[in-house]
Amino acid sequence: MALKCSSRSRLSSFMVMDVMQKAAQIEQLNHDVMHLEVGQPSTGAPAAACRAIVDALDDPSAHGYTLALGIDPLRKGIARHYERAYGLQVSPENVIVTVGSSLGFVMAFLTCFENGDRIAMTNPGYSAYRNLMLSVGLEVVDLPAGAAQNWVPRVEDLAAMDPKPEGLILASPSNPTGVVLSADELAAIARWCHDNDVRLISDEIYHGISFDVDCATALGSSSSAIIVNSFSKYFSMTGHRVGWMIVPDDLIDPMERLAQNAVISVPTLSQIAATAAITDDHALNELEGYVARYRTNRDVLLDGLPASFLGNVAPAQGAFYIYADTSGISANSIELADRLLKEAHVATTPGADFDPVDGHLALRLSFAGSTDDMKEAARRITAWVRDYTRRA
Ligand SMILES: Cc1ncc(COP(=O)(O)O)c(C=O)c1O
């Protein structure tokens, strides 16, 4: 008997996870692999967050459920963060704590859109948006944001979409390109969406990690946008699985009902840790130190990698990624990433994970790891490219 498996279960895999699995196999053979594939800080949670967990361990309530939208101190701490970081007033009522930003996307898709609605996303863009949207019955429309657009999505391309999409999701700083939209560019997109009844989901998960440019929030220019953020990147707490959304008033109740039914609540100890991370001044100093390391790491790669490997590289102004145009070396990024892993023991992510059109010509390098690892990765890639070019 063949039991049915839904068509929506036929999701594409998240290629970076496949690379991680292959890297683990190579490590089992006692080779040390430089991990430039995964977008995850090599550091742990700030000290204040760790202490908060230890202090809470003896309290039985720290081991139980919380209210579906999150614990009060965390919602208040996040609201205050908007005042401190952007000078914007946010009510804790509009803050919704989620299981990573990943659950936030699913909640936003399910709450705001009907089956078959068309949602635009930047190309290149974060592949999980595409895969999740397809799995909940949405149609994905690409908004170009590649080299031909100077890596910046344009309002005129949005306005030219026919039929008009019901939503737009984009990230600034961007994964995979590291491009940060200027306040004007983001405001123009946010206002266009608001004026045209297009729901904007602004993924601001890499805010705090930018080099010589400020990260603007869409919250300042649209009252209908959903702002998504997380403790995973700037706060260095990927495994705690805490994210948040700032939502307009009319979405609070539907989101609450969905959260109650889908997850009941976000892990309690993680919410306690996140509260400390976002409210403790020492934690913020610690995190700024990590951002300084990312900047050094970026420079190590940009200065140390051969020009043929960096091609027409997107400006790495934020997040912790370099999106390298590797077309001078290979026209198949999946094969190139595979060879780099097997022959140089450097794990990278094929551009095909982020761009179904031109991604075969690019690799994404994450510089979230240690500076020593970046130096070693640059040395290995340079030697590999030299050998490869000699043999070609
Ligand atoms: C652009 C972007 N958004 C969202 C996420 C999901 O992060 P999390 O669910 O850990 O908050 C990631 C993870 O890499 C990302 O790169």
Short mmCIF file of C-alpha atoms and ligand atoms in Angstrom, two decimals:
data_model
loop_
_atom_site.label_atom_id
_atom_site.label_comp_id
_atom_site.label_asym_id
_atom_site.label_seq_id
_atom_site.Cartn_x
_atom_site.Cartn_y
_atom_site.Cartn_z
CA MET A 1 0.00 0.00 0.00
CA ALA A 2 1.42 3.40 -0.95
CA LEU A 3 0.39 6.04 1.55
CA LYS A 4 0.14 9.58 0.32
CA CYS A 5 2.75 12.26 0.94
CA SER A 6 1.53 15.78 0.18
CA SER A 7 2.84 17.74 -2.78
CA ARG A 8 3.73 20.53 -0.36
CA SER A 9 6.14 18.16 1.41
CA ARG A 10 8.29 18.13 -1.73
CA LEU A 11 10.32 21.08 -0.48
CA SER A 12 13.72 21.82 -1.93
CA SER A 13 16.41 21.17 0.62
CA PHE A 14 18.30 24.03 2.18
CA MET A 15 21.58 23.51 0.28
CA VAL A 16 23.73 24.90 3.07
CA MET A 17 22.52 22.09 5.34
CA ASP A 18 23.58 19.54 2.71
CA VAL A 19 27.04 21.14 2.60
CA MET A 20 27.22 20.95 6.41
CA GLN A 21 26.42 17.26 6.27
CA LYS A 22 29.14 16.59 3.66
CA ALA A 23 31.62 18.66 5.73
CA ALA A 24 30.81 16.52 8.79
CA GLN A 25 31.62 13.36 6.78
CA ILE A 26 35.02 14.81 5.85
CA GLU A 27 35.67 15.76 9.48
CA GLN A 28 34.92 12.17 10.48
CA LEU A 29 37.95 11.20 8.37
CA ASN A 30 40.04 13.45 10.65
CA HIS A 31 40.41 16.39 8.27
CA ASP A 32 39.89 19.87 9.68
CA VAL A 33 37.36 21.78 7.60
CA MET A 34 37.14 25.58 7.46
CA HIS A 35 33.45 26.39 7.83
CA LEU A 36 32.54 29.26 5.53
CA GLU A 37 29.19 27.72 4.65
CA VAL A 38 27.01 28.34 7.65
CA GLY A 39 25.70 31.75 8.72
CA GLN A 40 26.25 31.20 12.38
CA PRO A 41 28.55 33.06 14.82
CA SER A 42 31.29 30.81 16.23
CA THR A 43 30.75 32.52 19.61
CA GLY A 44 28.11 31.63 22.20
CA ALA A 45 25.44 33.75 23.85
CA PRO A 46 26.59 36.85 25.79
CA ALA A 47 27.71 36.15 29.38
CA ALA A 48 24.64 37.90 30.86
CA ALA A 49 22.35 35.58 28.88
CA CYS A 50 24.19 32.48 30.15
CA ARG A 51 24.04 33.76 33.75
CA ALA A 52 20.31 34.44 33.41
CA ILE A 53 19.71 30.81 32.43
CA VAL A 54 21.72 29.48 35.36
CA ASP A 55 19.92 31.82 37.78
CA ALA A 56 16.52 30.68 36.47
CA LEU A 57 17.17 26.95 36.66
CA ASP A 58 15.74 26.48 40.17
CA ASP A 59 12.54 28.34 39.37
CA PRO A 60 9.86 25.81 38.29
CA SER A 61 8.09 28.42 36.17
CA ALA A 62 11.21 28.67 33.98
CA HIS A 63 10.53 25.09 32.90
CA GLY A 64 6.92 25.60 31.93
CA TYR A 65 5.00 27.19 29.06
CA THR A 66 4.75 30.97 28.75
CA LEU A 67 2.03 33.06 27.14
CA ALA A 68 2.00 32.46 23.39
CA LEU A 69 3.30 35.90 22.45
CA GLY A 70 6.23 35.78 24.88
CA ILE A 71 7.17 36.83 28.40
CA ASP A 72 6.51 40.45 29.36
CA PRO A 73 10.12 41.43 30.23
CA LEU A 74 11.27 40.25 26.81
CA ARG A 75 8.49 42.03 24.89
CA LYS A 76 9.24 45.21 26.87
CA GLY A 77 13.00 44.83 26.32
CA ILE A 78 12.49 44.45 22.56
CA ALA A 79 10.19 47.49 22.48
CA ARG A 80 12.85 49.57 24.31
CA HIS A 81 15.47 48.34 21.84
CA TYR A 82 13.60 50.23 19.08
CA GLU A 83 13.81 53.46 21.07
CA ARG A 84 17.54 52.94 21.75
CA ALA A 85 18.56 51.73 18.29
CA TYR A 86 16.26 53.76 16.00
CA GLY A 87 14.56 56.41 18.17
CA LEU A 88 11.16 54.78 17.46
CA GLN A 89 8.35 54.20 19.94
CA VAL A 90 7.00 50.63 19.89
CA SER A 91 4.37 49.26 22.23
CA PRO A 92 5.24 45.88 23.80
CA GLU A 93 1.73 44.79 22.65
CA ASN A 94 2.93 44.87 19.05
CA VAL A 95 5.96 42.66 19.81
CA ILE A 96 5.46 38.98 19.07
CA VAL A 97 8.15 36.56 20.23
CA THR A 98 8.66 33.64 17.83
CA VAL A 99 10.66 30.42 17.53
CA GLY A 100 13.53 32.04 15.61
CA SER A 101 12.63 34.43 12.85
CA SER A 102 11.95 31.26 10.84
CA LEU A 103 8.60 30.70 12.56
CA GLY A 104 7.86 34.42 12.15
CA PHE A 105 7.93 34.04 8.36
CA VAL A 106 5.53 31.09 8.43
CA MET A 107 3.20 32.99 10.79
CA ALA A 108 3.31 36.06 8.55
CA PHE A 109 2.62 34.02 5.39
CA LEU A 110 -0.28 32.13 6.99
CA THR A 111 -1.80 35.22 8.60
CA CYS A 112 -1.56 37.66 5.71
CA PHE A 113 -2.00 35.70 2.50
CA GLU A 114 -4.45 33.35 0.79
CA ASN A 115 -3.52 30.23 -1.12
CA GLY A 116 -2.19 31.17 -4.56
CA ASP A 117 -1.27 34.78 -3.63
CA ARG A 118 1.83 36.11 -5.37
CA ILE A 119 4.65 37.21 -3.11
CA ALA A 120 7.77 38.91 -4.43
CA MET A 121 11.21 38.20 -3.05
CA THR A 122 14.60 39.49 -4.06
CA ASN A 123 16.73 37.37 -6.33
CA PRO A 124 19.31 36.57 -5.02
CA GLY A 125 17.61 36.06 -1.68
CA TYR A 126 17.34 33.78 1.32
CA SER A 127 16.24 30.41 -0.06
CA ALA A 128 14.07 29.42 2.90
CA TYR A 129 11.61 32.23 1.97
CA ARG A 130 11.07 30.63 -1.42
CA ASN A 131 10.81 27.08 -0.07
CA LEU A 132 8.46 28.02 2.78
CA MET A 133 6.22 30.15 0.56
CA LEU A 134 5.86 27.30 -1.93
CA SER A 135 5.08 24.88 0.91
CA VAL A 136 2.20 27.04 2.17
CA GLY A 137 0.71 27.43 -1.31
CA LEU A 138 2.04 30.88 -2.27
CA GLU A 139 3.42 31.78 -5.67
CA VAL A 140 6.91 33.29 -5.64
CA VAL A 141 7.75 36.18 -7.97
CA ASP A 142 11.38 37.24 -8.33
CA LEU A 143 12.38 40.86 -7.81
CA PRO A 144 15.82 41.26 -9.40
CA ALA A 145 18.57 42.41 -7.03
CA GLY A 146 21.71 41.14 -8.75
CA ALA A 147 24.77 42.73 -10.32
CA ALA A 148 22.65 44.33 -13.09
CA GLN A 149 20.70 46.27 -10.42
CA ASN A 150 23.85 47.12 -8.41
CA TRP A 151 22.49 44.52 -5.96
CA VAL A 152 19.64 46.83 -4.89
CA PRO A 153 15.95 45.95 -5.53
CA ARG A 154 14.20 48.81 -7.38
CA VAL A 155 10.75 50.25 -6.79
CA GLU A 156 10.21 50.58 -10.55
CA ASP A 157 10.68 46.80 -10.98
CA LEU A 158 8.12 46.23 -8.23
CA ALA A 159 5.70 48.70 -9.78
CA ALA A 160 6.10 47.02 -13.18
CA MET A 161 4.95 43.63 -11.86
CA ASP A 162 1.72 42.62 -13.55
CA PRO A 163 -0.34 41.41 -11.80
CA LYS A 164 0.75 43.29 -8.71
CA PRO A 165 1.99 40.93 -5.96
CA GLU A 166 0.13 40.67 -2.64
CA GLY A 167 3.34 40.81 -0.65
CA LEU A 168 7.07 41.45 -0.70
CA ILE A 169 9.73 39.96 1.53
CA LEU A 170 13.24 41.31 1.60
CA ALA A 171 16.24 41.45 3.91
CA SER A 172 18.59 44.36 4.54
CA PRO A 173 21.42 43.62 5.27
CA SER A 174 20.92 40.92 2.68
CA ASN A 175 21.71 37.26 2.82
CA PRO A 176 23.53 36.29 0.60
CA THR A 177 24.92 39.58 -0.77
CA GLY A 178 25.65 41.57 2.42
CA VAL A 179 24.16 44.64 0.73
CA VAL A 180 22.56 47.21 3.05
CA LEU A 181 19.78 49.38 1.60
CA SER A 182 20.10 53.08 2.38
CA ALA A 183 17.36 54.61 4.53
CA ASP A 184 15.96 56.28 1.39
CA GLU A 185 15.98 53.09 -0.68
CA LEU A 186 14.20 51.09 2.03
CA ALA A 187 11.72 53.90 2.74
CA ALA A 188 10.84 54.17 -0.96
CA ILE A 189 10.08 50.45 -1.13
CA ALA A 190 8.17 50.45 2.18
CA ARG A 191 6.05 53.46 1.14
CA TRP A 192 5.30 52.02 -2.28
CA CYS A 193 4.15 48.77 -0.65
CA HIS A 194 1.97 50.62 1.86
CA ASP A 195 0.39 52.87 -0.79
CA ASN A 196 -0.32 49.89 -3.07
CA ASP A 197 -1.71 47.45 -0.47
CA VAL A 198 1.29 45.17 -0.80
CA ARG A 199 2.21 43.64 2.57
CA LEU A 200 5.91 44.20 3.22
CA ILE A 201 7.75 41.68 5.37
CA SER A 202 11.04 43.33 6.26
CA ASP A 203 13.61 40.81 7.47
CA GLU A 204 15.97 42.79 9.70
CA ILE A 205 17.74 39.81 11.24
CA TYR A 206 21.23 41.13 10.39
CA HIS A 207 20.67 44.57 11.93
CA GLY A 208 23.58 45.50 14.18
CA ILE A 209 26.08 43.82 11.86
CA SER A 210 27.10 46.49 9.36
CA PHE A 211 30.35 48.19 8.47
CA ASP A 212 30.37 52.00 8.11
CA VAL A 213 26.70 52.11 7.08
CA ASP A 214 23.54 52.29 9.20
CA CYS A 215 20.75 49.74 8.99
CA ALA A 216 17.36 51.42 8.55
CA THR A 217 14.18 49.73 9.75
CA ALA A 218 11.06 49.70 7.58
CA LEU A 219 9.11 50.40 10.78
CA GLY A 220 9.97 54.08 10.41
CA SER A 221 8.30 54.39 7.00
CA SER A 222 5.36 51.97 6.98
CA SER A 223 2.59 51.29 9.47
CA SER A 224 1.49 48.15 7.59
CA ALA A 225 4.85 46.37 7.35
CA ILE A 226 5.75 43.33 9.43
CA ILE A 227 9.24 43.66 10.89
CA VAL A 228 11.03 40.37 11.53
CA ASN A 229 14.15 40.05 13.66
CA SER A 230 15.96 37.48 15.78
CA PHE A 231 18.48 36.75 18.50
CA SER A 232 20.36 34.43 16.14
CA LYS A 233 22.84 36.73 14.40
CA TYR A 234 23.83 39.99 16.16
CA PHE A 235 23.04 38.43 19.55
CA SER A 236 24.98 35.25 18.69
CA MET A 237 22.26 32.90 19.96
CA THR A 238 21.23 30.75 16.97
CA GLY A 239 20.51 27.63 19.02
CA HIS A 240 18.21 29.40 21.47
CA ARG A 241 15.63 29.78 18.70
CA VAL A 242 14.20 33.14 19.71
CA GLY A 243 13.04 35.67 17.15
CA TRP A 244 10.47 38.43 17.12
CA MET A 245 8.10 40.40 14.96
CA ILE A 246 6.72 43.91 15.26
CA VAL A 247 3.23 43.73 13.76
CA PRO A 248 0.44 46.23 13.09
CA ASP A 249 -2.44 46.24 15.62
CA ASP A 250 -4.86 44.25 13.44
CA LEU A 251 -2.43 41.32 13.19
CA ILE A 252 -1.84 40.84 16.93
CA ASP A 253 -4.92 38.66 17.59
CA PRO A 254 -4.62 36.44 14.50
CA MET A 255 -0.91 35.95 15.22
CA GLU A 256 -1.65 35.09 18.84
CA ARG A 257 -4.23 32.46 17.88
CA LEU A 258 -1.84 30.95 15.36
CA ALA A 259 1.04 30.87 17.87
CA GLN A 260 -1.18 29.28 20.54
CA ASN A 261 -2.14 26.49 18.18
CA ALA A 262 1.18 26.01 16.40
CA VAL A 263 3.79 26.14 19.17
CA ILE A 264 1.97 27.07 22.43
CA SER A 265 5.03 29.11 23.41
CA VAL A 266 8.68 29.79 22.67
CA PRO A 267 11.23 27.87 24.85
CA THR A 268 11.11 29.60 28.24
CA LEU A 269 14.79 29.45 29.22
CA SER A 270 15.69 30.86 25.82
CA GLN A 271 13.29 33.78 26.35
CA ILE A 272 14.93 34.46 29.72
CA ALA A 273 18.38 34.42 28.09
CA ALA A 274 17.18 36.68 25.27
CA THR A 275 15.79 39.20 27.78
CA ALA A 276 19.22 39.50 29.41
CA ALA A 277 20.96 39.76 26.02
CA ILE A 278 18.82 42.68 24.85
CA THR A 279 18.68 44.61 28.14
CA ASP A 280 22.17 44.18 29.67
CA ASP A 281 24.67 46.92 28.77
CA HIS A 282 27.66 44.57 29.16
CA ALA A 283 26.07 42.16 26.72
CA LEU A 284 25.84 44.92 24.14
CA ASN A 285 29.56 45.74 24.60
CA GLU A 286 30.42 42.08 24.12
CA LEU A 287 28.33 41.92 20.94
CA GLU A 288 29.96 45.04 19.48
CA GLY A 289 33.28 43.18 19.90
CA TYR A 290 31.89 40.40 17.69
CA VAL A 291 30.92 42.93 15.02
CA ALA A 292 34.51 44.26 15.06
CA ARG A 293 35.71 40.69 14.48
CA TYR A 294 33.34 40.23 11.52
CA ARG A 295 34.76 43.39 9.96
CA THR A 296 38.33 42.06 10.35
CA ASN A 297 37.24 38.70 8.93
CA ARG A 298 35.64 40.35 5.92
CA ASP A 299 38.83 42.29 5.20
CA VAL A 300 40.97 39.15 5.60
CA LEU A 301 38.91 37.43 2.88
CA LEU A 302 38.58 40.43 0.56
CA ASP A 303 42.34 41.11 0.78
CA GLY A 304 43.46 37.47 0.81
CA LEU A 305 41.39 35.82 -1.92
CA PRO A 306 42.50 35.85 -5.56
CA ALA A 307 40.77 38.36 -7.85
CA SER A 308 39.61 35.53 -10.13
CA PHE A 309 37.65 34.10 -7.18
CA LEU A 310 36.00 37.37 -6.20
CA GLY A 311 34.80 38.48 -9.66
CA ASN A 312 32.07 41.12 -9.56
CA VAL A 313 31.60 40.87 -5.80
CA ALA A 314 28.60 42.49 -4.10
CA PRO A 315 29.55 45.21 -1.57
CA ALA A 316 29.85 43.33 1.75
CA GLN A 317 28.48 46.17 3.89
CA GLY A 318 26.55 44.10 6.41
CA ALA A 319 25.63 40.61 7.66
CA PHE A 320 28.61 38.23 7.51
CA TYR A 321 28.68 37.17 3.89
CA ILE A 322 30.68 37.73 0.74
CA TYR A 323 28.81 36.81 -2.42
CA ALA A 324 31.65 36.02 -4.78
CA ASP A 325 31.16 35.90 -8.54
CA THR A 326 33.17 32.77 -9.31
CA SER A 327 32.28 32.63 -13.01
CA GLY A 328 35.98 33.18 -13.86
CA ILE A 329 36.66 29.76 -12.37
CA SER A 330 33.56 27.67 -12.88
CA ALA A 331 30.08 27.86 -14.37
CA ASN A 332 28.76 25.33 -11.86
CA SER A 333 28.73 26.58 -8.26
CA ILE A 334 27.48 23.27 -6.85
CA GLU A 335 30.42 21.42 -8.38
CA LEU A 336 32.86 24.19 -7.37
CA ALA A 337 31.69 24.12 -3.74
CA ASP A 338 31.96 20.33 -3.77
CA ARG A 339 35.54 20.39 -5.07
CA LEU A 340 36.61 23.11 -2.64
CA LEU A 341 35.24 21.02 0.20
CA LYS A 342 36.77 17.73 -0.91
CA GLU A 343 40.12 19.04 -2.19
CA ALA A 344 40.81 22.14 -0.04
CA HIS A 345 38.59 21.26 2.95
CA VAL A 346 36.87 24.63 2.80
CA ALA A 347 33.08 24.54 3.04
CA THR A 348 31.17 27.24 1.12
CA THR A 349 27.58 27.55 -0.07
CA PRO A 350 26.73 27.41 -3.80
CA GLY A 351 25.00 30.53 -5.12
CA ALA A 352 22.39 28.18 -6.55
CA ASP A 353 20.94 28.09 -3.03
CA PHE A 354 20.02 31.79 -3.34
CA ASP A 355 19.46 32.46 -7.00
CA PRO A 356 17.74 30.00 -9.36
CA VAL A 357 18.79 32.07 -12.41
CA ASP A 358 22.47 33.07 -12.00
CA GLY A 359 23.40 31.27 -8.79
CA HIS A 360 25.48 28.71 -10.69
CA LEU A 361 28.04 31.51 -11.12
CA ALA A 362 28.51 32.47 -7.45
CA LEU A 363 29.54 31.17 -4.04
CA ARG A 364 28.55 32.58 -0.67
CA LEU A 365 31.33 32.77 1.91
CA SER A 366 30.32 33.25 5.53
CA PHE A 367 32.85 35.10 7.68
CA ALA A 368 31.02 34.53 10.97
CA GLY A 369 33.79 32.24 12.26
CA SER A 370 37.14 33.03 13.88
CA THR A 371 39.73 35.28 12.24
CA ASP A 372 42.30 32.45 12.27
CA ASP A 373 39.87 30.29 10.30
CA MET A 374 39.37 33.08 7.74
CA LYS A 375 43.15 33.41 7.27
CA GLU A 376 43.50 29.66 6.82
CA ALA A 377 40.51 29.53 4.44
CA ALA A 378 41.97 32.34 2.30
CA ARG A 379 45.32 30.49 2.19
CA ARG A 380 43.69 27.19 1.17
CA ILE A 381 41.41 28.71 -1.46
CA THR A 382 44.30 30.71 -2.96
CA ALA A 383 46.47 27.57 -3.21
CA TRP A 384 43.56 25.57 -4.65
CA VAL A 385 42.78 28.21 -7.29
CA ARG A 386 46.48 28.39 -8.25
CA ASP A 387 46.63 24.60 -8.77
CA TYR A 388 43.30 24.52 -10.54
CA THR A 389 44.29 27.30 -12.96
CA ARG A 390 47.63 25.63 -13.66
CA ARG A 391 45.87 22.33 -14.47
CA ALA A 392 43.15 23.96 -16.63
C1 LIG B 1 18.01 36.39 6.00
C2 LIG B 1 17.71 35.38 7.07
N1 LIG B 1 16.51 35.44 7.65
C3 LIG B 1 16.18 34.54 8.59
C4 LIG B 1 17.04 33.52 8.99
C5 LIG B 1 16.56 32.52 10.03
O1 LIG B 1 17.12 32.72 11.26
P1 LIG B 1 16.51 32.27 12.67
O2 LIG B 1 15.35 31.38 12.42
O3 LIG B 1 17.63 31.58 13.35
O4 LIG B 1 16.10 33.53 13.37
C6 LIG B 1 18.31 33.46 8.43
C7 LIG B 1 19.25 32.41 8.83
O5 LIG B 1 20.32 32.24 8.30
C8 LIG B 1 18.65 34.42 7.44
O6 LIG B 1 19.84 34.42 6.83
#
